């Protein structure tokens, strides 16, 4: 699947990287390795209202980039290969840390429920991102990633205060 998506033969992938873990290690070797469009969307989200996060993040995650698609494909094998699991975990942790920063900024702006700590909010969103790919392989009629993110983010958002006259 990985070789097919990259448009090369499987023996070529194994010749250059030795294994799936070797391929993932090469992909994640750059210091800030997270899917580039996701990183850009999260950097912008710190300054934007929380309500814009689902659309921006879903667009970035689904549009992805070659590195991001490879990481997701390899993540599907993470449960069977401990080395792959560790590398995928490190990438997921970097995405979660970026999301935490977004939620910290939105918390400071009063947009996050007091009970929803930035860390827990970030973990929930990462779970939706990763789970959406698993769900897509099982059920093609599931809700879109943006719809899933809207529900999660809405549940994390503080209730707007009513104006009194």
XYZ file of C-alpha atoms in Angstrom:
165
model
C 0.000 0.000 0.000
C 2.772 2.444 0.908
C 4.760 1.717 -2.246
C 1.597 1.867 -4.347
C 0.646 5.274 -2.924
C 4.181 6.531 -3.551
C 4.089 5.184 -7.127
C 7.090 2.887 -6.711
C 7.640 -0.838 -6.321
C 7.624 -2.477 -2.889
C 11.140 -3.954 -3.379
C 12.426 -0.439 -4.045
C 11.001 0.792 -0.733
C 12.583 -2.102 1.170
C 15.877 -1.663 -0.712
C 16.172 1.955 0.397
C 14.659 1.746 3.882
C 14.952 -1.904 4.950
C 11.548 -2.000 6.651
C 8.407 -0.016 7.367
C 10.058 1.198 10.561
C 13.078 2.343 8.522
C 10.802 4.265 6.174
C 8.971 5.891 9.048
C 12.273 6.740 10.766
C 13.419 8.501 7.583
C 10.112 10.386 7.328
C 10.184 11.461 10.950
C 13.870 12.398 11.057
C 13.258 16.059 10.318
C 13.034 17.986 13.623
C 9.509 19.265 13.224
C 8.054 16.268 11.423
C 4.310 16.521 11.503
C 2.267 16.703 8.368
C 3.267 20.165 7.102
C -0.217 21.422 6.313
C -1.441 20.368 9.751
C 1.410 22.298 11.379
C 0.543 25.377 9.327
C -3.153 25.129 10.188
C -2.377 24.757 13.894
C 0.040 27.685 13.872
C -2.699 29.865 12.361
C -5.340 28.480 14.748
C -3.691 30.026 17.811
C -4.898 33.427 16.626
C -8.260 32.364 15.168
C -11.561 31.691 16.961
C -12.001 28.118 18.142
C -14.993 27.717 15.817
C -12.660 27.869 12.790
C -10.493 24.956 13.962
C -12.605 22.045 12.605
C -12.672 23.327 9.026
C -9.001 24.332 8.952
C -7.764 21.149 10.602
C -9.965 18.808 8.553
C -8.878 20.473 5.312
C -5.199 20.242 6.280
C -5.457 16.645 7.519
C -7.412 15.386 4.525
C -5.385 17.320 1.954
C -2.285 16.181 3.704
C 1.060 15.892 2.077
C 3.191 12.897 1.116
C 4.825 12.677 4.566
C 1.500 12.874 6.333
C -0.097 10.193 4.151
C 2.878 7.884 4.698
C 2.696 8.358 8.471
C -1.023 7.519 8.460
C -0.443 4.422 6.303
C 2.317 3.267 8.636
C 0.220 4.029 11.704
C -2.160 1.286 10.603
C 0.683 -1.195 11.252
C 1.705 0.357 14.566
C -0.060 -2.241 16.694
C 1.972 -5.062 15.165
C 5.400 -3.453 15.082
C 6.747 -1.920 18.329
C 9.353 0.241 16.589
C 6.750 1.641 14.217
C 4.407 2.224 17.180
C 7.094 4.257 18.976
C 7.788 6.452 15.944
C 4.097 6.995 15.164
C 3.588 7.816 18.844
C 6.286 10.477 18.672
C 4.673 12.091 15.622
C 1.212 11.977 17.273
C 2.707 13.536 20.386
C 4.104 16.444 18.350
C 0.674 17.054 16.792
C -0.884 16.855 20.251
C 1.623 19.381 21.639
C 0.764 21.800 18.831
C -2.929 21.320 19.558
C -2.309 21.925 23.272
C -0.765 25.281 22.390
C -3.852 26.131 20.328
C -6.167 25.166 23.189
C -4.057 27.081 25.718
C -4.449 30.205 23.578
C -8.169 29.613 23.174
C -8.490 28.948 26.930
C -6.809 32.290 27.638
C -9.354 33.883 25.299
C -12.184 32.303 27.306
C -13.288 29.980 24.503
C -12.584 26.648 26.227
C -14.682 25.117 29.011
C -12.948 25.203 32.382
C -13.335 21.419 32.682
C -11.636 20.825 29.315
C -7.934 21.192 29.973
C -5.822 21.966 26.894
C -4.079 18.590 27.229
C -7.305 16.573 27.316
C -8.830 18.662 24.512
C -5.750 18.030 22.349
C -5.853 14.290 23.072
C -9.509 14.129 22.020
C -8.820 15.904 18.733
C -5.810 13.671 17.959
C -8.020 10.647 18.646
C -10.563 11.927 16.116
C -7.833 12.611 13.525
C -6.303 9.154 13.804
C -9.616 7.398 14.292
C -11.121 9.011 11.212
C -8.691 7.104 8.997
C -9.448 3.832 10.741
C -13.175 4.491 10.490
C -12.859 5.307 6.779
C -11.392 1.852 6.122
C -14.305 0.188 7.941
C -17.337 2.328 7.101
C -17.440 4.489 3.997
C -20.718 6.124 5.079
C -19.355 7.660 8.294
C -19.533 11.349 9.168
C -16.892 13.531 7.561
C -13.800 14.442 9.537
C -14.941 18.063 9.656
C -18.317 17.009 11.098
C -16.589 14.864 13.726
C -14.253 17.717 14.650
C -17.132 20.199 14.852
C -18.901 18.007 17.425
C -15.761 17.536 19.510
C -14.754 21.208 19.386
C -18.326 22.343 20.152
C -18.338 20.099 23.220
C -15.062 21.698 24.361
C -16.109 25.289 23.698
C -17.377 27.419 26.520
C -20.995 28.453 26.350
C -21.236 32.015 25.067
C -22.284 34.438 27.764
C -25.659 36.048 27.245
C -25.701 39.795 27.146
C -27.802 41.537 29.695
C -29.409 44.837 28.946
